[in-house]
PDB file of C-alpha atoms in Angstrom:
ATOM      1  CA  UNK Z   1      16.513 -11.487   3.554  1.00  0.00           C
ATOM      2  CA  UNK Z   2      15.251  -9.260   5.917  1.00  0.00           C
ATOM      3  CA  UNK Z   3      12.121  -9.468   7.728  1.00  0.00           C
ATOM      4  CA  UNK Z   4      11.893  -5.641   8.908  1.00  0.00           C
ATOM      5  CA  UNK Z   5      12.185  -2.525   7.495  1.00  0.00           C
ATOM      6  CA  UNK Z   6      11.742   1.438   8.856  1.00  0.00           C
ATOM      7  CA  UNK Z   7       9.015   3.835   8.133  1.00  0.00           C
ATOM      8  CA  UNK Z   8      10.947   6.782   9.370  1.00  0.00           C
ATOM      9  CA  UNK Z   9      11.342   6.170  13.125  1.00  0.00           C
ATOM     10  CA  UNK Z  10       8.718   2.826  12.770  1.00  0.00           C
ATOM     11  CA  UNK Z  11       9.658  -0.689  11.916  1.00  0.00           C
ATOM     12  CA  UNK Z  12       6.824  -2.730  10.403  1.00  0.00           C
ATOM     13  CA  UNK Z  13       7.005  -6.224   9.358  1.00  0.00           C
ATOM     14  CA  UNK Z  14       8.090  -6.508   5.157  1.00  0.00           C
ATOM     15  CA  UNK Z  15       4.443  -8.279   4.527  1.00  0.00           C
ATOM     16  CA  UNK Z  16       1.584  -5.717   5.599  1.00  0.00           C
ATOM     17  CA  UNK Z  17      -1.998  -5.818   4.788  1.00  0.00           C
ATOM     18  CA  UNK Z  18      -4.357  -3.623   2.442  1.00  0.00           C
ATOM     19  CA  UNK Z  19      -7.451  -2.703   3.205  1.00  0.00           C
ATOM     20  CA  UNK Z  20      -8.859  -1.816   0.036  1.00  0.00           C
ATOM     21  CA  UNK Z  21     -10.606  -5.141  -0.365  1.00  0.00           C
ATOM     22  CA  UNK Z  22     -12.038  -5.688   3.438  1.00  0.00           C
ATOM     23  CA  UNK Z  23     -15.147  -3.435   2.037  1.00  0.00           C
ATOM     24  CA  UNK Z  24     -16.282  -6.519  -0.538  1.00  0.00           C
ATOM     25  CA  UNK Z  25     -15.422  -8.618  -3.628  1.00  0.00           C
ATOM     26  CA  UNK Z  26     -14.135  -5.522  -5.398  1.00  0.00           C
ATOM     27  CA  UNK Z  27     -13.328  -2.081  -4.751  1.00  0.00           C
ATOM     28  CA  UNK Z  28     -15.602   1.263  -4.345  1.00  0.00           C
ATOM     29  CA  UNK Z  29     -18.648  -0.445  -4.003  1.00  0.00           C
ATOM     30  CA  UNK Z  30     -18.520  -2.910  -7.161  1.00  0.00           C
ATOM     31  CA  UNK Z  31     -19.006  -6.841  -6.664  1.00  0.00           C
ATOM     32  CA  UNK Z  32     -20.047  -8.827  -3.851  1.00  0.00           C
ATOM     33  CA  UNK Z  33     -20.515  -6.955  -0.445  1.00  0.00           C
ATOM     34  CA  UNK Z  34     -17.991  -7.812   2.513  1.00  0.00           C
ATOM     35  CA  UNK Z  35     -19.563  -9.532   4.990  1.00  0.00           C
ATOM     36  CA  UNK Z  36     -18.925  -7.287   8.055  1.00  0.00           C
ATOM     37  CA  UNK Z  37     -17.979  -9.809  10.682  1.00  0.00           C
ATOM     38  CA  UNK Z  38     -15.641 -11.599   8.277  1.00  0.00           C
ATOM     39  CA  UNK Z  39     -13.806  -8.795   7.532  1.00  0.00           C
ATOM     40  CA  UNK Z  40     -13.425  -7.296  11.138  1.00  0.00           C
ATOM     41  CA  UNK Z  41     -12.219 -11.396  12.104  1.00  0.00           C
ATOM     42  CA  UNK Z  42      -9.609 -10.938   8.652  1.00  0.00           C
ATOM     43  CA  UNK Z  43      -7.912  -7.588  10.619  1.00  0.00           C
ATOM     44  CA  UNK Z  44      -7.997  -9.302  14.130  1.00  0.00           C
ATOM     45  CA  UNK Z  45      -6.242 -12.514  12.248  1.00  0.00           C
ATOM     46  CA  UNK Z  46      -3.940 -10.337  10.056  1.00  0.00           C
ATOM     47  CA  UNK Z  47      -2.390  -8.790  13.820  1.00  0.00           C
ATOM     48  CA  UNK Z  48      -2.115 -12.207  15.057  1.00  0.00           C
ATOM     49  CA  UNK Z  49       0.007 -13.640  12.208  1.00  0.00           C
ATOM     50  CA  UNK Z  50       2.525 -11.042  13.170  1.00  0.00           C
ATOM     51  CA  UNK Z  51       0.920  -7.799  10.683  1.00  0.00           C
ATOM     52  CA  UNK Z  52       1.615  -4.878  11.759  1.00  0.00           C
ATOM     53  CA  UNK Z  53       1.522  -2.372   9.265  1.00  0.00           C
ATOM     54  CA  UNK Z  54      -1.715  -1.393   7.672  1.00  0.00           C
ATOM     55  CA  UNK Z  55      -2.808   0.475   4.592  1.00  0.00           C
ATOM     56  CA  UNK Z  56      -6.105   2.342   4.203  1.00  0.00           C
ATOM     57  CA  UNK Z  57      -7.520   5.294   2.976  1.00  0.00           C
ATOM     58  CA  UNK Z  58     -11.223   7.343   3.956  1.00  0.00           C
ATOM     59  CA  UNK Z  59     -12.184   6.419   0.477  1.00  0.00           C
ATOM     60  CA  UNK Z  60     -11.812   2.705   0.563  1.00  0.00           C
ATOM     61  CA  UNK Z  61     -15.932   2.742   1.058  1.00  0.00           C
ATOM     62  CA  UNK Z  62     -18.646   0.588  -0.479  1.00  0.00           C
ATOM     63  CA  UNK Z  63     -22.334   1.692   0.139  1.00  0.00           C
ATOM     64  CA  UNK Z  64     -22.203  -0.173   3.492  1.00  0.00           C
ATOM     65  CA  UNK Z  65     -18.812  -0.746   4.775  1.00  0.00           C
ATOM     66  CA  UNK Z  66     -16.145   1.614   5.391  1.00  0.00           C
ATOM     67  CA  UNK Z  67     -12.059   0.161   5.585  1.00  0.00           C
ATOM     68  CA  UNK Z  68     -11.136   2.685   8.298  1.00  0.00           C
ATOM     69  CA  UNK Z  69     -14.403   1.795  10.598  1.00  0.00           C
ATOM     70  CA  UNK Z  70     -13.771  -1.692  10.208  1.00  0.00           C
ATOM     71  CA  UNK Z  71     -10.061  -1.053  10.807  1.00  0.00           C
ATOM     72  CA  UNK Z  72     -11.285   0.962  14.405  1.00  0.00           C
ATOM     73  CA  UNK Z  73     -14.097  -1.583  15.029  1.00  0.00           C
ATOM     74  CA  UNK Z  74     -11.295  -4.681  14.750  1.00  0.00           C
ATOM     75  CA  UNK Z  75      -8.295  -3.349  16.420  1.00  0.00           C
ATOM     76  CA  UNK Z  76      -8.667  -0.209  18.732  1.00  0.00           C
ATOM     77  CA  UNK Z  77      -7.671   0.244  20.898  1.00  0.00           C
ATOM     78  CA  UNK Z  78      -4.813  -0.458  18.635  1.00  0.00           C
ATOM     79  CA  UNK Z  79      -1.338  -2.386  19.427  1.00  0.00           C
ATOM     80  CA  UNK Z  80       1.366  -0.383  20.236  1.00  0.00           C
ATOM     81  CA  UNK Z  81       3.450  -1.601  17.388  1.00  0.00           C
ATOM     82  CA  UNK Z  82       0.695  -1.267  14.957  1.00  0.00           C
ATOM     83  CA  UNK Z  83       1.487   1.531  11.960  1.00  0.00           C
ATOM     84  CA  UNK Z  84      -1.288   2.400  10.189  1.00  0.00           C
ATOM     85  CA  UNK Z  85      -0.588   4.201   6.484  1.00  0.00           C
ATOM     86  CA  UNK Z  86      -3.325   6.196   4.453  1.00  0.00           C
ATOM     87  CA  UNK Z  87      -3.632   8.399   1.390  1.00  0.00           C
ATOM     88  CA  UNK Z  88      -5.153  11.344   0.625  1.00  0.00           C
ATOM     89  CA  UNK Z  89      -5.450  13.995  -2.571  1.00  0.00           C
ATOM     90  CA  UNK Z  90      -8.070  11.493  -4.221  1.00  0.00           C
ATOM     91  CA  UNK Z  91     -11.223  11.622  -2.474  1.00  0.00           C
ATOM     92  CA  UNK Z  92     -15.058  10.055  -2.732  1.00  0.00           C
ATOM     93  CA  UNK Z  93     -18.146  12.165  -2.291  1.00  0.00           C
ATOM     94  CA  UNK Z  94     -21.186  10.260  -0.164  1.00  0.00           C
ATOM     95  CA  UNK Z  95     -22.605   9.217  -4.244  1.00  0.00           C
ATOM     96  CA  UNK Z  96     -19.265   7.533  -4.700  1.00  0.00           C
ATOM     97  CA  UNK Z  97     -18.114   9.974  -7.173  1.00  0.00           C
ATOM     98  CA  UNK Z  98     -14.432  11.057  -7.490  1.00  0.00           C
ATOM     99  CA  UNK Z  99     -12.877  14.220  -6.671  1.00  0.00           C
ATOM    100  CA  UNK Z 100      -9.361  16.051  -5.886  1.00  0.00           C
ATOM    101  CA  UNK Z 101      -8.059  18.010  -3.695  1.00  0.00           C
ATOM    102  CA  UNK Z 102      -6.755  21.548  -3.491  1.00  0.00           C
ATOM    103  CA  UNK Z 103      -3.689  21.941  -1.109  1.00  0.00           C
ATOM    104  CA  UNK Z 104      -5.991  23.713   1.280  1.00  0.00           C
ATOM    105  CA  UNK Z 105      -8.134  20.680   0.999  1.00  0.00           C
ATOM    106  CA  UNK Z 106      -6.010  18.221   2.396  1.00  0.00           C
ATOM    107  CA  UNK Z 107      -6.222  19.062   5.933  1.00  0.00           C
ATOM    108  CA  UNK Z 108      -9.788  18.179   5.625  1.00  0.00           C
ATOM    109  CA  UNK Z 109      -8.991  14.825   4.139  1.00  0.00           C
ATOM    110  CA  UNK Z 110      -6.590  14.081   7.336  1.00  0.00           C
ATOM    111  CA  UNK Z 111      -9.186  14.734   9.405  1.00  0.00           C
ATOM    112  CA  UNK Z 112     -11.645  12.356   7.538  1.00  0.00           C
ATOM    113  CA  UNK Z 113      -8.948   9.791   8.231  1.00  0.00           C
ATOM    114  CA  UNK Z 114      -8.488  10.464  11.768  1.00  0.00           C
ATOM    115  CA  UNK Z 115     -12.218  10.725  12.566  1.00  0.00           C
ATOM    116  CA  UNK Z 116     -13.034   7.115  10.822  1.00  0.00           C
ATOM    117  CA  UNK Z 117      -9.340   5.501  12.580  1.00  0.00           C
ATOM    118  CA  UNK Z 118     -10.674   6.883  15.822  1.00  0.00           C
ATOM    119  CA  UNK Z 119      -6.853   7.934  15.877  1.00  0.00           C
ATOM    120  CA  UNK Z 120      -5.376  11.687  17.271  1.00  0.00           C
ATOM    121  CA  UNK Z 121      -2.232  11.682  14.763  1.00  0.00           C
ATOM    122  CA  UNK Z 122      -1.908   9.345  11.563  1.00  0.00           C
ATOM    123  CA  UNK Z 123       1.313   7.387  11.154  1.00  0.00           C
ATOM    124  CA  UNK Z 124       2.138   7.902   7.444  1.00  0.00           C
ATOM    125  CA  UNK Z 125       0.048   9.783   5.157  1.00  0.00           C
ATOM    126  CA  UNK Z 126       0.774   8.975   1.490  1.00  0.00           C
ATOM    127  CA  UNK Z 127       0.338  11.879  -1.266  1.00  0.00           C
ATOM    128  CA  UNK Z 128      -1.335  10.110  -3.925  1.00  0.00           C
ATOM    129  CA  UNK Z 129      -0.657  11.712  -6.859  1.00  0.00           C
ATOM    130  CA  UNK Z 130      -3.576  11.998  -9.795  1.00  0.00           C
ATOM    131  CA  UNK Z 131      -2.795  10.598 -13.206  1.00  0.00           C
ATOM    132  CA  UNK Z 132      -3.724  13.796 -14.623  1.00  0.00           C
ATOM    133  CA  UNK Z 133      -0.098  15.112 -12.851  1.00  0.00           C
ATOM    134  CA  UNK Z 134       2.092  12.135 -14.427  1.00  0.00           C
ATOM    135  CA  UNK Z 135       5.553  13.712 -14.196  1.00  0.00           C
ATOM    136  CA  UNK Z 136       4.109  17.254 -13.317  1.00  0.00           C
ATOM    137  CA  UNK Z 137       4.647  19.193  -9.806  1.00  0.00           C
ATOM    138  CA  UNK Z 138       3.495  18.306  -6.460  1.00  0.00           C
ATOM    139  CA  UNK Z 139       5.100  20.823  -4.583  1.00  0.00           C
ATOM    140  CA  UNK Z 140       2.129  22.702  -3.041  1.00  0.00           C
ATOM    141  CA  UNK Z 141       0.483  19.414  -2.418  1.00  0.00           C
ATOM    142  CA  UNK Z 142       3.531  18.696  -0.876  1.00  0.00           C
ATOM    143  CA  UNK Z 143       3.963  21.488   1.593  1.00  0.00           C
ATOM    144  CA  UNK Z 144       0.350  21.564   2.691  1.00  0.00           C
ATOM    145  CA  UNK Z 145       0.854  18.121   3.988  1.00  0.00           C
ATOM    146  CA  UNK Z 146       4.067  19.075   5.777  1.00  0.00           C
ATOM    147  CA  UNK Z 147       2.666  21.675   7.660  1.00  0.00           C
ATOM    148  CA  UNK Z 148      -0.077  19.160   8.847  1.00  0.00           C
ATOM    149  CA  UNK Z 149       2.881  16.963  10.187  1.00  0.00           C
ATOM    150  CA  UNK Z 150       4.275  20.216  11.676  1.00  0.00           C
ATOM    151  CA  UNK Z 151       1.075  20.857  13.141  1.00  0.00           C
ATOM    152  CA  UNK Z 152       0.938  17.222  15.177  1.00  0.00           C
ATOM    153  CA  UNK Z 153      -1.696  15.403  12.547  1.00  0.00           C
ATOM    154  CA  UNK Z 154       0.908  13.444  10.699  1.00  0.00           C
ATOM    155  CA  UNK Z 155       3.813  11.675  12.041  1.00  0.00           C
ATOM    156  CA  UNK Z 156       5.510  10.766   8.462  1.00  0.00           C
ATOM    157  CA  UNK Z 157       4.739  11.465   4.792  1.00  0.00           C
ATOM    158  CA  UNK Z 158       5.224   9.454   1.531  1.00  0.00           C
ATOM    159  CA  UNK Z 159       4.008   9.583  -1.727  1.00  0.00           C
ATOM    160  CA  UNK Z 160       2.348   7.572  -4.550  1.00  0.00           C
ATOM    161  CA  UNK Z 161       2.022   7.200  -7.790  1.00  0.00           C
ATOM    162  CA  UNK Z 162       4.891   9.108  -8.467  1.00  0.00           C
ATOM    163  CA  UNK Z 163       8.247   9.299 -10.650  1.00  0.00           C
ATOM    164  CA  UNK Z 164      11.912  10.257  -9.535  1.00  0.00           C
ATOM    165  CA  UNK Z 165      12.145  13.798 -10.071  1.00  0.00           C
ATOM    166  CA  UNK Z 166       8.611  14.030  -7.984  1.00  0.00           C
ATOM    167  CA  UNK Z 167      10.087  11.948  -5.434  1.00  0.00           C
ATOM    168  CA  UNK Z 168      13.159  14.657  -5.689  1.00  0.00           C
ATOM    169  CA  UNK Z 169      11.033  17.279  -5.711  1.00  0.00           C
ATOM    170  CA  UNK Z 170       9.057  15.914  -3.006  1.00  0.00           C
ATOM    171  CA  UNK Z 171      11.949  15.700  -0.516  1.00  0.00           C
ATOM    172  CA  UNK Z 172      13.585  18.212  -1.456  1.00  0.00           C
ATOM    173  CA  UNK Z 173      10.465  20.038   0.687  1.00  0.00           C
ATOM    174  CA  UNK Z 174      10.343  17.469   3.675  1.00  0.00           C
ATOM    175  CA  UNK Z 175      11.487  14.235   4.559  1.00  0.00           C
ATOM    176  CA  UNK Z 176       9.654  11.162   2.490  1.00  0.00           C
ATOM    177  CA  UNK Z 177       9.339   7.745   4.325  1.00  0.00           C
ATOM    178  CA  UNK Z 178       8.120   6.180   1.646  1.00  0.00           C
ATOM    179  CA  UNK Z 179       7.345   5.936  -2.286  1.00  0.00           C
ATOM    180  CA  UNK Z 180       3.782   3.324  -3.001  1.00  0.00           C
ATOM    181  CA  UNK Z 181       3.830   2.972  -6.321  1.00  0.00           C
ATOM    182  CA  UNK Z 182       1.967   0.028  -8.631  1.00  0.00           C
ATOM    183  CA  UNK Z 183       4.483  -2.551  -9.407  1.00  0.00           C
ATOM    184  CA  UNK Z 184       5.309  -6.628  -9.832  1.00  0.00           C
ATOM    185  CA  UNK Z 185       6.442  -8.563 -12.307  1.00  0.00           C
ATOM    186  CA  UNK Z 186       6.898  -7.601 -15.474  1.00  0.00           C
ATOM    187  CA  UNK Z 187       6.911  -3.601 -14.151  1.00  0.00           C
ATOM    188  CA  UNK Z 188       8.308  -1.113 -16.491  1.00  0.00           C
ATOM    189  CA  UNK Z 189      11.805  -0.101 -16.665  1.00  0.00           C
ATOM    190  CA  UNK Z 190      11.132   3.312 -14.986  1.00  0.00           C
ATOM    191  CA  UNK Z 191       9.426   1.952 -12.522  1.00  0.00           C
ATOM    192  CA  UNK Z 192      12.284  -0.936 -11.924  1.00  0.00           C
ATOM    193  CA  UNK Z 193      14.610   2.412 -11.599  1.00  0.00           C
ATOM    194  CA  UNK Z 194      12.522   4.680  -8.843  1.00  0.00           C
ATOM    195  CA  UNK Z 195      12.263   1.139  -6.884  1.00  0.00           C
ATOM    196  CA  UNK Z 196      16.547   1.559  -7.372  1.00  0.00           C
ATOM    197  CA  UNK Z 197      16.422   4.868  -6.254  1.00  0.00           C
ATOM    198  CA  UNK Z 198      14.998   4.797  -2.803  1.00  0.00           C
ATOM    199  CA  UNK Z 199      16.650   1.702  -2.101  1.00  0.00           C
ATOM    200  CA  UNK Z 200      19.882   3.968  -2.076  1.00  0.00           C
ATOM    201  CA  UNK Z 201      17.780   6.530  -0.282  1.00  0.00           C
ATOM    202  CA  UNK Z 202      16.836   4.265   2.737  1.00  0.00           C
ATOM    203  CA  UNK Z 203      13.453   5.285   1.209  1.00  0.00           C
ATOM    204  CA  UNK Z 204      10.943   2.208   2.115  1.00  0.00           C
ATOM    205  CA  UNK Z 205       9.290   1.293  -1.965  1.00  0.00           C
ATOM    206  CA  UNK Z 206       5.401  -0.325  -1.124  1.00  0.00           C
ATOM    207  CA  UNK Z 207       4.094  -1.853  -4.143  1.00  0.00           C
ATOM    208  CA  UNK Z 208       0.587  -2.122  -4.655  1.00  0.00           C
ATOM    209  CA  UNK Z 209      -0.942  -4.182  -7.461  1.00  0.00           C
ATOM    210  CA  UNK Z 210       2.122  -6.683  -6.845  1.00  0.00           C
ATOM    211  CA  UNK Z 211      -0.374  -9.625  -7.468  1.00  0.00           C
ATOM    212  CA  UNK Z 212      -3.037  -8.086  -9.288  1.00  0.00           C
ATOM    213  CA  UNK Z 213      -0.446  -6.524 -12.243  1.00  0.00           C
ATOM    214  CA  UNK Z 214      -2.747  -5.343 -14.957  1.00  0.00           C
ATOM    215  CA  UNK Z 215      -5.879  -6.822 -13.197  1.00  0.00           C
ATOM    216  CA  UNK Z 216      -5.858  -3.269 -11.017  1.00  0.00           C
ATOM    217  CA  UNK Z 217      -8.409  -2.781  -8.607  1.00  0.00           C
ATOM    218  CA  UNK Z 218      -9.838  -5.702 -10.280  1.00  0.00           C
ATOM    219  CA  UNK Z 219      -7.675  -8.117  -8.534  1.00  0.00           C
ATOM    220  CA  UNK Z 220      -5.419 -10.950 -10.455  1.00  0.00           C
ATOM    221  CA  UNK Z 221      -6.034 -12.520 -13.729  1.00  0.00           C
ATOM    222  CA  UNK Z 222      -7.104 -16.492 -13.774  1.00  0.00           C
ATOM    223  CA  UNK Z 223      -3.981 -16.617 -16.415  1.00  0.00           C
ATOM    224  CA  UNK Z 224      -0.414 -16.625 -15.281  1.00  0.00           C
ATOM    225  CA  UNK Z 225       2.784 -17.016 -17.637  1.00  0.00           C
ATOM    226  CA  UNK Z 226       4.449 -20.408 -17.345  1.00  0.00           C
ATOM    227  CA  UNK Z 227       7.355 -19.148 -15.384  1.00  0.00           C
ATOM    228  CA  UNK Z 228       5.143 -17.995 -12.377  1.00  0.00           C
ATOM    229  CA  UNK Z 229       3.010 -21.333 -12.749  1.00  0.00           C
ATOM    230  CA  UNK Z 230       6.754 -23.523 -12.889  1.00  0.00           C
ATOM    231  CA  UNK Z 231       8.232 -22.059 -10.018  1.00  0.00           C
ATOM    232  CA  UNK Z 232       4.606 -22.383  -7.443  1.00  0.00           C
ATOM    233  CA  UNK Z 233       5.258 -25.642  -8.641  1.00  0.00           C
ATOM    234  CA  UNK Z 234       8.813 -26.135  -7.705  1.00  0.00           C
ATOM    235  CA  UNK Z 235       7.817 -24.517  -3.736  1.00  0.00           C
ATOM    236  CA  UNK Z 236       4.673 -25.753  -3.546  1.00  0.00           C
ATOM    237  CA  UNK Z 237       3.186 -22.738  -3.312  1.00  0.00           C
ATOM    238  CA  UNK Z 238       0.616 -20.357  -5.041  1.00  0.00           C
ATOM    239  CA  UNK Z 239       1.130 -18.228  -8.121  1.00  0.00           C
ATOM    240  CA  UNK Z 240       0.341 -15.256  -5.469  1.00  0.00           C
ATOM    241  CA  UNK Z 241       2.932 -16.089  -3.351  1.00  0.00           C
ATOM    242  CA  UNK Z 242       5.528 -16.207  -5.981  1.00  0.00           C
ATOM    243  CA  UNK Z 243       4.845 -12.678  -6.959  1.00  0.00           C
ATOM    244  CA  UNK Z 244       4.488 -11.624  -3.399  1.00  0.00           C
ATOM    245  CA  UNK Z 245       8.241 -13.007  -2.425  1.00  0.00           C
ATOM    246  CA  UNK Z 246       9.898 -11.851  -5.999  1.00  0.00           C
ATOM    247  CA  UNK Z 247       8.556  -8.724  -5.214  1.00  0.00           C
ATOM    248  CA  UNK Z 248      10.471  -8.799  -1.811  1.00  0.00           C
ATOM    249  CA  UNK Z 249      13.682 -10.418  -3.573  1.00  0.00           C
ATOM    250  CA  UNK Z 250      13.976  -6.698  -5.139  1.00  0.00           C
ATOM    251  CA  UNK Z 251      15.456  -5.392  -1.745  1.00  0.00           C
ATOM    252  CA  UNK Z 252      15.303  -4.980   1.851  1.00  0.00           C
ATOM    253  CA  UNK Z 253      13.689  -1.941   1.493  1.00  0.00           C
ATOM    254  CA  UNK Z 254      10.757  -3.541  -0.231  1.00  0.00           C
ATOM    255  CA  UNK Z 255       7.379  -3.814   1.416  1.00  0.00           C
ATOM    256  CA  UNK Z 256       4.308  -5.267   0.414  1.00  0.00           C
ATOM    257  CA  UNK Z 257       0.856  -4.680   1.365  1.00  0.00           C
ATOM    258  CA  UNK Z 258      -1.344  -7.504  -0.251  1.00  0.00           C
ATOM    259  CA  UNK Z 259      -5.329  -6.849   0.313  1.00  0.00           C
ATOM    260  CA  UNK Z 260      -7.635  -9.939   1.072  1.00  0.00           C
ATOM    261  CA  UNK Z 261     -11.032 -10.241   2.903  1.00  0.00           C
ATOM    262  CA  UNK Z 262     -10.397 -13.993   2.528  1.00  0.00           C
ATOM    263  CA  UNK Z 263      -9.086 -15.672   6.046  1.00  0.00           C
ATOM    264  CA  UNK Z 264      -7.252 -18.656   3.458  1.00  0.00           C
ATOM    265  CA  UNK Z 265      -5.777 -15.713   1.519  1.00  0.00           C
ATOM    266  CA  UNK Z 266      -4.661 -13.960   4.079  1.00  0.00           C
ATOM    267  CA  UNK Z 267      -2.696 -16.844   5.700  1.00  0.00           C
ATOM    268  CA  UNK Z 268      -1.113 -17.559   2.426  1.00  0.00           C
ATOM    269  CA  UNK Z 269      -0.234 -13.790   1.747  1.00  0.00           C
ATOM    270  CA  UNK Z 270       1.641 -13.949   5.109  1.00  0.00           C
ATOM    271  CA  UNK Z 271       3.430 -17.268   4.147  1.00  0.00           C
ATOM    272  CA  UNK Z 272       4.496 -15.264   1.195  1.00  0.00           C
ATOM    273  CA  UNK Z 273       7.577 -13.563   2.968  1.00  0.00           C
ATOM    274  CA  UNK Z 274       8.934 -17.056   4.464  1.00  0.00           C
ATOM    275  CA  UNK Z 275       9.161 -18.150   0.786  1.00  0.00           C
ATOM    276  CA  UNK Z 276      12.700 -17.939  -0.749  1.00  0.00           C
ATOM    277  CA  UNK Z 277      13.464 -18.563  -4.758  1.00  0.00           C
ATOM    278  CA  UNK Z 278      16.947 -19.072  -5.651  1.00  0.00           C
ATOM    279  CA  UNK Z 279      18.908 -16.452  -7.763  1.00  0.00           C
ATOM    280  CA  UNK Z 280      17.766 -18.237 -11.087  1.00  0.00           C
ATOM    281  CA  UNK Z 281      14.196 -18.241 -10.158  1.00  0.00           C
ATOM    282  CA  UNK Z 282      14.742 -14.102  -9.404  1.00  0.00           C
ATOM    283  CA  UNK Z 283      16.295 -13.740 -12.736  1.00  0.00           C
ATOM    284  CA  UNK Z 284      13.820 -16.359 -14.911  1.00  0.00           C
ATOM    285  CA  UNK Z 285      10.822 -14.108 -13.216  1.00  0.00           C
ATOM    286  CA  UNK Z 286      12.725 -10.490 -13.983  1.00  0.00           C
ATOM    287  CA  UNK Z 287      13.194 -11.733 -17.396  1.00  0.00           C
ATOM    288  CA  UNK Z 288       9.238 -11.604 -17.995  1.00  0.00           C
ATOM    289  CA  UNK Z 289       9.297  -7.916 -18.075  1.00  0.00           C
ATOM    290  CA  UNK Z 290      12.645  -6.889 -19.115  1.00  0.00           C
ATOM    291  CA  UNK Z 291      12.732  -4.047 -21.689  1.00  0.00           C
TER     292      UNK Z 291
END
């Protein structure tokens, strides 16, 4: 199994880190506050356990902590190896409250990006796609953001939340580095398929949620099925890590970008892609959501 894999013309390492949970306990705000010198010592850590591919966004903010300050604060001036990957379309008002973004909007949200990175260009800029859209078009979204990488802002683009004939539609418009999608065990068929389909593509596929599964934003459920709890068991290792590495068993094209602003956590999330399950193990694990 690979360790690497390309982001266009970048190679990151096949466990990243997000940043969604460096701003406290929970995301946007809710639970426990981040401590603001633990979180800035979790990026520093994360870069010296061999991360080096980050995943943020301007609205990962709580009402006292901001990911892509912390991010700058921790790291710049930043490693030349060091890719750092944000979305935009969804954005956060100053209250916390939700919006979206016209096409013309977008540039806007780059900016907000760059400002808070302290960065001139961003390295991949993900088009997260609203719920609202499901299976609809993206196309002007699309193009906006491709004339911002025309224009120098954006190196590479990718796009979440999506489905395959976005992702065709999508590149059929510009290149696409990357599909971020939610996804783990137990994923839907559909989604098992898209994952397929950019493996072919020499598209990178970055699942979020891969530990969390239904838990969301919420993080991961104290219950696990038996399977996951049988084969920690059999490695020694944490139900975590067994979803991180099956969720790198699904190709070499797989990343994963586990969040933590726990130093423990982090250190076992990086573990995570040493830890190989046999061919049975794969299979017993895939079995839980087959359908």
């Amino acid at each position: 199994m690979t360790n690497t894999w390309r982001l266009g013309d970048l190679t990151v390492n096949r466990i990243g880190f997000g940043a969604m949970r460096l701003t406290g306990s929970a995301a946007f705000g809710e639970g426990v506050p981040a401590d603001r010198e633990r979180s800035i010592a979790v990026l520093r850590r994360a870069i010296e356990l061999g991360v080096n591919h980050i995943d943020t966004a301007a609205f990962y903010f709580s009402p006292h902590l901001s990911a892509n300050e912390l991010i700058r604060e921790a790291l710049a001036p930043y490693p030349d190896d060091l890719v750092i990957t944000t979305k935009v379309w969804p954005g956060r008002d100053a209250s916390g409250a939700w919006w979206w973004a016209a096409p013309e909007q977008l540039r806007g949200q780059v900016e907000d990006n760059l400002r808070g990175l302290g960065r001139d260009h961003l390295d991949v800029v993900n088009l997260r796609v609203p719920p609202s859209r499901k299976d609809g078009p993206i196309g002007e979204h699309v193009a906006a953001l491709a004339a911002l990488r025309e224009a120098g802002l954006i190196r590479h683009l990718g796009i979440s939340n999506v489905t395959v004939r976005q992702l065709d539609e999508a590149r059929a418009i510009t290149p696409v580095v990357c599909v971020q999608n939610p996804f783990g065990i137990g994923a839907p068929a559909t989604e098992r398929e898209l994952l397929r389909t950019c493996g072919e593509l020499g598209v990178a596929y970055v699942p979020f949620f891969a530990i969390a599964g239904a838990g969301r934003e919420a993080g991961a459920t104290a219950a696990e099925p038996d399977e996951v709890l049988a084969v920690a068991r059999a490695h020694d290792a944490t139900p975590a890590q067994v979803r991180l590495a099956w969720t790198l068993h699904q190709g070499a094209h797989v990343l994963a970008i586990p969040g933590t602003g726990d130093p423990g956590h982090l250190a076992e999330n990086v573990a995570a892609g040493n830890l190989r399950l046999s061919g049975e193990e794969v299979a017993r694990l895939t079995a839980l959501g087959a359908s």
